[in-house]
Amino acid sequence: MNRKYGLISLIAGLVLVLGVGAVFVFSQGSSEVKGNGEVEEMSPQAMKKFMKEDGTGYVMLTSDEEKRDDWLFSVKEHAKKYNIQVNELDEDRDDIPGTSNPYDWGLSQDRDSLAVYENGKLKKQISFDEYEPSQLEAELDHFIKTSKEMYFSE
């Protein structure tokens, strides 16, 4: 009888170890975006390096100098709310030639947009100009919430 309980305990222990191991192995394949709730402006070279080496996360690309501050404020608020890191490239920078395009920096999103990338591949984007300022807050909220659920484990 004592031997029977020992065998059952051993089997239960093995099942537990295999279960924990499987969870660990499968979780290694899922993407995760570590966030600090901030928007970090990046140089073109830093963006290109990020996209080449990691390429997973949120990227804000702006070119409209007049509207940038408003968009940046909204994205910062949502980055804090959802504790995500957003990398931003402002194409109005002095070190970006007027003849450049987003592909030069490893980006495939539209200008004046927030996008989510996974391993350097564009998954989803939201273009700021498509929405009135009053609508943009709700759309950003929906975009970030759904993209976190779809592409990143929590």
Short mmCIF file of N, CA and C in Angstrom, two decimals:
data_model
loop_
_atom_site.label_atom_id
_atom_site.label_comp_id
_atom_site.label_asym_id
_atom_site.label_seq_id
_atom_site.Cartn_x
_atom_site.Cartn_y
_atom_site.Cartn_z
N MET A 1 0.82 -1.19 0.00
CA MET A 1 0.00 0.00 0.00
C MET A 1 0.87 1.26 0.00
N ASN A 2 1.92 1.22 0.86
CA ASN A 2 2.83 2.35 0.96
C ASN A 2 3.57 2.56 -0.37
N ARG A 3 3.88 1.43 -1.01
CA ARG A 3 4.57 1.49 -2.28
C ARG A 3 3.68 2.10 -3.36
N LYS A 4 2.38 1.79 -3.30
CA LYS A 4 1.41 2.31 -4.26
C LYS A 4 1.33 3.83 -4.16
N TYR A 5 1.28 4.38 -2.96
CA TYR A 5 1.23 5.84 -2.76
C TYR A 5 2.53 6.50 -3.21
N GLY A 6 3.64 5.81 -3.02
CA GLY A 6 4.93 6.32 -3.47
C GLY A 6 4.98 6.43 -4.98
N LEU A 7 4.45 5.42 -5.67
CA LEU A 7 4.40 5.41 -7.12
C LEU A 7 3.46 6.51 -7.63
N ILE A 8 2.32 6.67 -7.01
CA ILE A 8 1.38 7.72 -7.40
C ILE A 8 2.01 9.10 -7.18
N SER A 9 2.71 9.29 -6.09
CA SER A 9 3.38 10.57 -5.81
C SER A 9 4.45 10.85 -6.85
N LEU A 10 5.18 9.81 -7.22
CA LEU A 10 6.23 9.96 -8.22
C LEU A 10 5.63 10.37 -9.56
N ILE A 11 4.58 9.72 -9.97
CA ILE A 11 3.91 10.04 -11.24
C ILE A 11 3.34 11.46 -11.20
N ALA A 12 2.71 11.81 -10.10
CA ALA A 12 2.15 13.17 -9.97
C ALA A 12 3.27 14.21 -10.04
N GLY A 13 4.39 13.90 -9.41
CA GLY A 13 5.54 14.82 -9.45
C GLY A 13 6.08 14.98 -10.85
N LEU A 14 6.18 13.89 -11.59
CA LEU A 14 6.65 13.94 -12.98
C LEU A 14 5.70 14.75 -13.86
N VAL A 15 4.41 14.54 -13.69
CA VAL A 15 3.42 15.29 -14.46
C VAL A 15 3.54 16.78 -14.16
N LEU A 16 3.73 17.12 -12.90
CA LEU A 16 3.89 18.52 -12.52
C LEU A 16 5.13 19.13 -13.15
N VAL A 17 6.24 18.42 -13.07
CA VAL A 17 7.49 18.91 -13.65
C VAL A 17 7.36 19.08 -15.17
N LEU A 18 6.75 18.11 -15.83
CA LEU A 18 6.55 18.21 -17.28
C LEU A 18 5.63 19.38 -17.63
N GLY A 19 4.60 19.58 -16.84
CA GLY A 19 3.68 20.69 -17.08
C GLY A 19 4.37 22.03 -16.95
N VAL A 20 5.13 22.21 -15.88
CA VAL A 20 5.86 23.47 -15.67
C VAL A 20 6.88 23.66 -16.79
N GLY A 21 7.57 22.60 -17.16
CA GLY A 21 8.55 22.68 -18.23
C GLY A 21 7.92 23.06 -19.56
N ALA A 22 6.77 22.48 -19.85
CA ALA A 22 6.07 22.80 -21.10
C ALA A 22 5.64 24.26 -21.13
N VAL A 23 5.13 24.76 -20.03
CA VAL A 23 4.73 26.17 -19.96
C VAL A 23 5.94 27.06 -20.22
N PHE A 24 7.08 26.72 -19.62
CA PHE A 24 8.29 27.50 -19.81
C PHE A 24 8.73 27.48 -21.27
N VAL A 25 8.76 26.31 -21.89
CA VAL A 25 9.20 26.19 -23.27
C VAL A 25 8.28 26.95 -24.20
N PHE A 26 6.98 26.79 -24.04
CA PHE A 26 6.05 27.47 -24.93
C PHE A 26 6.03 28.97 -24.71
N SER A 27 6.27 29.43 -23.51
CA SER A 27 6.28 30.87 -23.25
C SER A 27 7.50 31.53 -23.86
N GLN A 28 8.57 30.77 -24.11
CA GLN A 28 9.76 31.33 -24.72
C GLN A 28 9.51 31.75 -26.16
N GLY A 29 8.54 31.14 -26.81
CA GLY A 29 8.24 31.47 -28.19
C GLY A 29 7.37 32.69 -28.35
N SER A 30 6.72 33.15 -27.30
CA SER A 30 5.83 34.29 -27.42
C SER A 30 6.60 35.58 -27.21
N SER A 31 6.20 36.60 -27.92
CA SER A 31 6.86 37.90 -27.82
C SER A 31 6.42 38.61 -26.56
N GLU A 32 7.29 39.45 -26.09
CA GLU A 32 6.95 40.26 -24.93
C GLU A 32 7.55 41.63 -25.12
N VAL A 33 6.80 42.64 -24.83
CA VAL A 33 7.31 44.00 -24.90
C VAL A 33 7.47 44.49 -23.48
N LYS A 34 8.69 44.74 -23.12
CA LYS A 34 8.94 45.26 -21.79
C LYS A 34 8.76 46.77 -21.86
N GLY A 35 7.89 47.28 -21.02
CA GLY A 35 7.58 48.70 -21.09
C GLY A 35 7.96 49.45 -19.85
N ASN A 36 8.19 50.71 -20.05
CA ASN A 36 8.45 51.60 -18.93
C ASN A 36 7.48 52.78 -18.94
N GLY A 37 6.50 52.73 -19.83
CA GLY A 37 5.50 53.78 -19.89
C GLY A 37 6.00 55.08 -20.46
N GLU A 38 7.01 55.01 -21.34
CA GLU A 38 7.59 56.23 -21.89
C GLU A 38 7.69 56.16 -23.40
N VAL A 39 7.87 57.35 -23.98
CA VAL A 39 8.15 57.49 -25.40
C VAL A 39 9.59 57.99 -25.50
N GLU A 40 10.41 57.25 -26.21
CA GLU A 40 11.81 57.62 -26.35
C GLU A 40 12.07 58.06 -27.78
N GLU A 41 12.51 59.31 -27.95
CA GLU A 41 12.89 59.77 -29.28
C GLU A 41 14.23 59.14 -29.64
N MET A 42 14.30 58.60 -30.83
CA MET A 42 15.52 57.91 -31.27
C MET A 42 16.12 58.61 -32.47
N SER A 43 17.42 58.48 -32.60
CA SER A 43 18.09 58.97 -33.80
C SER A 43 17.78 58.00 -34.93
N PRO A 44 17.96 58.43 -36.16
CA PRO A 44 17.72 57.50 -37.27
C PRO A 44 18.59 56.24 -37.18
N GLN A 45 19.83 56.41 -36.79
CA GLN A 45 20.73 55.26 -36.68
C GLN A 45 20.29 54.32 -35.56
N ALA A 46 19.84 54.89 -34.44
CA ALA A 46 19.36 54.05 -33.32
C ALA A 46 18.10 53.29 -33.72
N MET A 47 17.22 53.93 -34.48
CA MET A 47 16.00 53.25 -34.95
C MET A 47 16.37 52.12 -35.89
N LYS A 48 17.27 52.38 -36.80
CA LYS A 48 17.69 51.35 -37.74
C LYS A 48 18.29 50.15 -37.00
N LYS A 49 19.11 50.43 -35.99
CA LYS A 49 19.72 49.37 -35.19
C LYS A 49 18.65 48.59 -34.42
N PHE A 50 17.72 49.31 -33.81
CA PHE A 50 16.63 48.65 -33.08
C PHE A 50 15.84 47.72 -33.99
N MET A 51 15.50 48.21 -35.16
CA MET A 51 14.69 47.39 -36.07
C MET A 51 15.47 46.18 -36.57
N LYS A 52 16.76 46.32 -36.75
CA LYS A 52 17.58 45.22 -37.25
C LYS A 52 17.85 44.18 -36.16
N GLU A 53 18.14 44.63 -34.94
CA GLU A 53 18.51 43.71 -33.87
C GLU A 53 17.33 43.12 -33.11
N ASP A 54 16.30 43.92 -32.88
CA ASP A 54 15.15 43.45 -32.09
C ASP A 54 13.89 43.56 -32.92
N GLY A 55 13.48 44.79 -33.18
CA GLY A 55 12.33 45.01 -34.05
C GLY A 55 11.00 44.61 -33.48
N THR A 56 10.91 44.48 -32.17
CA THR A 56 9.64 44.13 -31.55
C THR A 56 9.23 45.24 -30.60
N GLY A 57 8.06 45.82 -30.86
CA GLY A 57 7.55 46.88 -30.00
C GLY A 57 6.76 47.91 -30.78
N TYR A 58 6.53 49.02 -30.10
CA TYR A 58 5.74 50.11 -30.66
C TYR A 58 6.66 51.18 -31.21
N VAL A 59 6.32 51.69 -32.40
CA VAL A 59 7.12 52.72 -33.05
C VAL A 59 6.19 53.83 -33.52
N MET A 60 6.55 55.04 -33.14
CA MET A 60 5.83 56.24 -33.58
C MET A 60 6.70 56.95 -34.60
N LEU A 61 6.14 57.22 -35.77
CA LEU A 61 6.87 57.92 -36.83
C LEU A 61 6.11 59.20 -37.15
N THR A 62 6.78 60.33 -36.98
CA THR A 62 6.12 61.62 -37.24
C THR A 62 6.90 62.41 -38.26
N SER A 63 6.17 63.23 -39.02
CA SER A 63 6.80 64.13 -39.98
C SER A 63 6.10 65.50 -39.98
N ASP A 64 4.91 65.58 -39.41
CA ASP A 64 4.15 66.83 -39.37
C ASP A 64 4.53 67.61 -38.11
N GLU A 65 5.38 68.63 -38.29
CA GLU A 65 5.90 69.39 -37.16
C GLU A 65 4.80 70.09 -36.36
N GLU A 66 3.76 70.56 -37.03
CA GLU A 66 2.69 71.30 -36.35
C GLU A 66 1.84 70.41 -35.44
N LYS A 67 1.61 69.17 -35.83
CA LYS A 67 0.73 68.28 -35.07
C LYS A 67 1.49 67.34 -34.14
N ARG A 68 2.81 67.25 -34.29
CA ARG A 68 3.61 66.28 -33.56
C ARG A 68 3.42 66.38 -32.05
N ASP A 69 3.44 67.59 -31.49
CA ASP A 69 3.34 67.74 -30.03
C ASP A 69 2.03 67.18 -29.49
N ASP A 70 0.94 67.40 -30.21
CA ASP A 70 -0.36 66.87 -29.77
C ASP A 70 -0.36 65.34 -29.81
N TRP A 71 0.14 64.79 -30.91
CA TRP A 71 0.19 63.33 -31.04
C TRP A 71 1.11 62.74 -29.99
N LEU A 72 2.25 63.37 -29.77
CA LEU A 72 3.21 62.89 -28.79
C LEU A 72 2.61 62.88 -27.39
N PHE A 73 1.87 63.92 -27.06
CA PHE A 73 1.20 63.99 -25.76
C PHE A 73 0.24 62.81 -25.59
N SER A 74 -0.57 62.56 -26.60
CA SER A 74 -1.54 61.45 -26.53
C SER A 74 -0.86 60.10 -26.42
N VAL A 75 0.18 59.89 -27.20
CA VAL A 75 0.88 58.61 -27.17
C VAL A 75 1.58 58.42 -25.83
N LYS A 76 2.15 59.49 -25.28
CA LYS A 76 2.80 59.40 -23.96
C LYS A 76 1.79 58.99 -22.89
N GLU A 77 0.61 59.57 -22.93
CA GLU A 77 -0.43 59.22 -21.96
C GLU A 77 -0.79 57.74 -22.05
N HIS A 78 -0.90 57.23 -23.26
CA HIS A 78 -1.26 55.83 -23.44
C HIS A 78 -0.10 54.90 -23.11
N ALA A 79 1.12 55.35 -23.35
CA ALA A 79 2.29 54.54 -22.98
C ALA A 79 2.32 54.35 -21.47
N LYS A 80 2.00 55.43 -20.74
CA LYS A 80 1.94 55.32 -19.28
C LYS A 80 0.81 54.40 -18.84
N LYS A 81 -0.35 54.59 -19.44
CA LYS A 81 -1.54 53.82 -19.07
C LYS A 81 -1.32 52.32 -19.26
N TYR A 82 -0.69 51.94 -20.37
CA TYR A 82 -0.51 50.53 -20.69
C TYR A 82 0.91 50.02 -20.40
N ASN A 83 1.72 50.88 -19.80
CA ASN A 83 3.10 50.54 -19.42
C ASN A 83 3.86 49.91 -20.59
N ILE A 84 3.87 50.63 -21.70
CA ILE A 84 4.60 50.17 -22.88
C ILE A 84 5.71 51.16 -23.20
N GLN A 85 6.71 50.69 -23.89
CA GLN A 85 7.79 51.53 -24.41
C GLN A 85 7.45 51.86 -25.86
N VAL A 86 7.51 53.13 -26.22
CA VAL A 86 7.29 53.54 -27.60
C VAL A 86 8.58 54.21 -28.08
N ASN A 87 9.10 53.72 -29.19
CA ASN A 87 10.26 54.34 -29.80
C ASN A 87 9.76 55.29 -30.88
N GLU A 88 10.24 56.53 -30.84
CA GLU A 88 9.75 57.53 -31.78
C GLU A 88 10.87 58.01 -32.69
N LEU A 89 10.53 58.19 -33.95
CA LEU A 89 11.43 58.81 -34.91
C LEU A 89 10.71 60.01 -35.50
N ASP A 90 11.29 61.19 -35.30
CA ASP A 90 10.75 62.44 -35.83
C ASP A 90 11.50 62.75 -37.12
N GLU A 91 10.82 62.65 -38.25
CA GLU A 91 11.48 62.88 -39.53
C GLU A 91 11.80 64.35 -39.78
N ASP A 92 11.39 65.22 -38.89
CA ASP A 92 11.70 66.63 -39.04
C ASP A 92 13.05 66.97 -38.39
N ARG A 93 13.76 65.97 -37.90
CA ARG A 93 15.07 66.18 -37.28
C ARG A 93 16.07 66.72 -38.30
N ASP A 94 17.05 67.44 -37.80
CA ASP A 94 18.09 68.00 -38.67
C ASP A 94 18.97 66.93 -39.31
N ASP A 95 19.12 65.78 -38.64
CA ASP A 95 20.00 64.74 -39.16
C ASP A 95 19.30 63.76 -40.10
N ILE A 96 18.07 64.10 -40.53
CA ILE A 96 17.36 63.26 -41.49
C ILE A 96 17.21 64.05 -42.79
N PRO A 97 17.80 63.57 -43.86
CA PRO A 97 17.68 64.27 -45.14
C PRO A 97 16.23 64.27 -45.65
N GLY A 98 15.88 65.32 -46.33
CA GLY A 98 14.53 65.45 -46.86
C GLY A 98 14.19 64.40 -47.90
N THR A 99 15.18 63.76 -48.46
CA THR A 99 14.95 62.75 -49.49
C THR A 99 14.80 61.35 -48.91
N SER A 100 14.90 61.22 -47.60
CA SER A 100 14.82 59.88 -46.99
C SER A 100 13.38 59.40 -46.92
N ASN A 101 13.23 58.11 -46.65
CA ASN A 101 11.90 57.55 -46.44
C ASN A 101 11.99 56.58 -45.27
N PRO A 102 10.86 56.18 -44.71
CA PRO A 102 10.87 55.30 -43.54
C PRO A 102 11.66 54.00 -43.73
N TYR A 103 11.71 53.48 -44.95
CA TYR A 103 12.43 52.24 -45.21
C TYR A 103 13.92 52.39 -44.91
N ASP A 104 14.45 53.62 -45.04
CA ASP A 104 15.86 53.86 -44.74
C ASP A 104 16.20 53.52 -43.29
N TRP A 105 15.21 53.58 -42.43
CA TRP A 105 15.43 53.35 -40.99
C TRP A 105 14.86 52.02 -40.52
N GLY A 106 14.48 51.17 -41.49
CA GLY A 106 13.97 49.85 -41.16
C GLY A 106 12.48 49.82 -40.90
N LEU A 107 11.80 50.91 -41.18
CA LEU A 107 10.36 51.01 -40.90
C LEU A 107 9.54 50.80 -42.17
N SER A 108 8.38 50.20 -42.02
CA SER A 108 7.49 50.00 -43.16
C SER A 108 6.10 50.60 -42.90
N GLN A 109 6.00 51.43 -41.90
CA GLN A 109 4.72 52.05 -41.57
C GLN A 109 4.56 53.38 -42.29
N ASP A 110 3.34 53.89 -42.27
CA ASP A 110 3.06 55.20 -42.85
C ASP A 110 3.64 56.30 -41.96
N ARG A 111 3.90 57.44 -42.55
CA ARG A 111 4.31 58.60 -41.75
C ARG A 111 3.14 59.04 -40.88
N ASP A 112 3.46 59.67 -39.76
CA ASP A 112 2.46 60.18 -38.82
C ASP A 112 1.54 59.06 -38.35
N SER A 113 2.19 58.05 -37.77
CA SER A 113 1.44 56.88 -37.31
C SER A 113 2.14 56.25 -36.11
N LEU A 114 1.38 55.40 -35.44
CA LEU A 114 1.91 54.53 -34.40
C LEU A 114 1.73 53.12 -34.90
N ALA A 115 2.80 52.33 -34.81
CA ALA A 115 2.75 50.96 -35.34
C ALA A 115 3.28 49.99 -34.30
N VAL A 116 2.90 48.75 -34.48
CA VAL A 116 3.44 47.68 -33.66
C VAL A 116 4.16 46.72 -34.60
N TYR A 117 5.38 46.38 -34.19
CA TYR A 117 6.23 45.47 -34.95
C TYR A 117 6.54 44.25 -34.11
N GLU A 118 6.72 43.14 -34.81
CA GLU A 118 7.18 41.93 -34.16
C GLU A 118 8.32 41.36 -35.01
N ASN A 119 9.50 41.28 -34.42
CA ASN A 119 10.69 40.80 -35.12
C ASN A 119 10.93 41.55 -36.43
N GLY A 120 10.73 42.87 -36.39
CA GLY A 120 10.99 43.71 -37.55
C GLY A 120 9.89 43.75 -38.59
N LYS A 121 8.83 43.03 -38.36
CA LYS A 121 7.72 42.99 -39.32
C LYS A 121 6.55 43.80 -38.79
N LEU A 122 6.03 44.68 -39.63
CA LEU A 122 4.87 45.49 -39.27
C LEU A 122 3.67 44.58 -39.08
N LYS A 123 3.01 44.71 -37.92
CA LYS A 123 1.83 43.92 -37.64
C LYS A 123 0.55 44.74 -37.79
N LYS A 124 0.61 45.98 -37.33
CA LYS A 124 -0.60 46.80 -37.29
C LYS A 124 -0.17 48.25 -37.10
N GLN A 125 -0.96 49.19 -37.63
CA GLN A 125 -0.65 50.60 -37.43
C GLN A 125 -1.92 51.43 -37.36
N ILE A 126 -1.77 52.59 -36.78
CA ILE A 126 -2.86 53.55 -36.72
C ILE A 126 -2.30 54.89 -37.21
N SER A 127 -2.94 55.46 -38.22
CA SER A 127 -2.52 56.74 -38.77
C SER A 127 -3.23 57.86 -38.04
N PHE A 128 -2.45 58.77 -37.51
CA PHE A 128 -3.00 59.86 -36.70
C PHE A 128 -3.96 60.75 -37.49
N ASP A 129 -3.64 61.02 -38.76
CA ASP A 129 -4.44 61.94 -39.57
C ASP A 129 -5.83 61.41 -39.90
N GLU A 130 -6.07 60.14 -39.70
CA GLU A 130 -7.37 59.57 -40.03
C GLU A 130 -8.45 59.93 -39.01
N TYR A 131 -8.02 60.51 -37.87
CA TYR A 131 -8.96 60.77 -36.79
C TYR A 131 -8.92 62.22 -36.35
N GLU A 132 -10.08 62.70 -35.96
CA GLU A 132 -10.16 64.02 -35.33
C GLU A 132 -9.50 63.91 -33.96
N PRO A 133 -8.96 65.00 -33.44
CA PRO A 133 -8.31 64.93 -32.13
C PRO A 133 -9.20 64.32 -31.04
N SER A 134 -10.50 64.60 -31.09
CA SER A 134 -11.41 64.06 -30.09
C SER A 134 -11.57 62.54 -30.22
N GLN A 135 -11.40 62.00 -31.40
CA GLN A 135 -11.52 60.56 -31.64
C GLN A 135 -10.21 59.82 -31.39
N LEU A 136 -9.09 60.51 -31.54
CA LEU A 136 -7.79 59.86 -31.51
C LEU A 136 -7.53 59.16 -30.18
N GLU A 137 -7.95 59.77 -29.08
CA GLU A 137 -7.72 59.16 -27.76
C GLU A 137 -8.33 57.76 -27.68
N ALA A 138 -9.57 57.65 -28.08
CA ALA A 138 -10.26 56.35 -28.02
C ALA A 138 -9.65 55.36 -29.00
N GLU A 139 -9.25 55.83 -30.16
CA GLU A 139 -8.65 54.94 -31.16
C GLU A 139 -7.28 54.44 -30.70
N LEU A 140 -6.48 55.31 -30.09
CA LEU A 140 -5.19 54.89 -29.55
C LEU A 140 -5.38 53.85 -28.45
N ASP A 141 -6.35 54.10 -27.60
CA ASP A 141 -6.66 53.17 -26.52
C ASP A 141 -6.99 51.79 -27.08
N HIS A 142 -7.87 51.76 -28.05
CA HIS A 142 -8.28 50.51 -28.67
C HIS A 142 -7.10 49.84 -29.39
N PHE A 143 -6.31 50.62 -30.12
CA PHE A 143 -5.17 50.10 -30.88
C PHE A 143 -4.16 49.42 -29.95
N ILE A 144 -3.77 50.10 -28.89
CA ILE A 144 -2.76 49.55 -27.98
C ILE A 144 -3.30 48.34 -27.23
N LYS A 145 -4.52 48.46 -26.75
CA LYS A 145 -5.11 47.35 -26.00
C LYS A 145 -5.22 46.09 -26.85
N THR A 146 -5.72 46.22 -28.05
CA THR A 146 -5.88 45.04 -28.90
C THR A 146 -4.55 44.51 -29.41
N SER A 147 -3.61 45.38 -29.71
CA SER A 147 -2.32 44.89 -30.21
C SER A 147 -1.55 44.17 -29.11
N LYS A 148 -1.68 44.64 -27.86
CA LYS A 148 -1.03 43.92 -26.76
C LYS A 148 -1.63 42.53 -26.61
N GLU A 149 -2.94 42.44 -26.74
CA GLU A 149 -3.60 41.13 -26.61
C GLU A 149 -3.25 40.20 -27.77
N MET A 150 -3.14 40.76 -28.97
CA MET A 150 -2.90 39.94 -30.15
C MET A 150 -1.45 39.50 -30.32
N TYR A 151 -0.50 40.39 -29.99
CA TYR A 151 0.89 40.13 -30.35
C TYR A 151 1.83 39.91 -29.18
N PHE A 152 1.45 40.30 -27.99
CA PHE A 152 2.40 40.25 -26.88
C PHE A 152 1.79 39.57 -25.67
N SER A 153 2.58 38.71 -25.07
CA SER A 153 2.11 38.07 -23.84
C SER A 153 2.26 39.05 -22.70
N GLU A 154 1.44 38.91 -21.70
CA GLU A 154 1.49 39.82 -20.56
C GLU A 154 2.06 39.10 -19.36
#
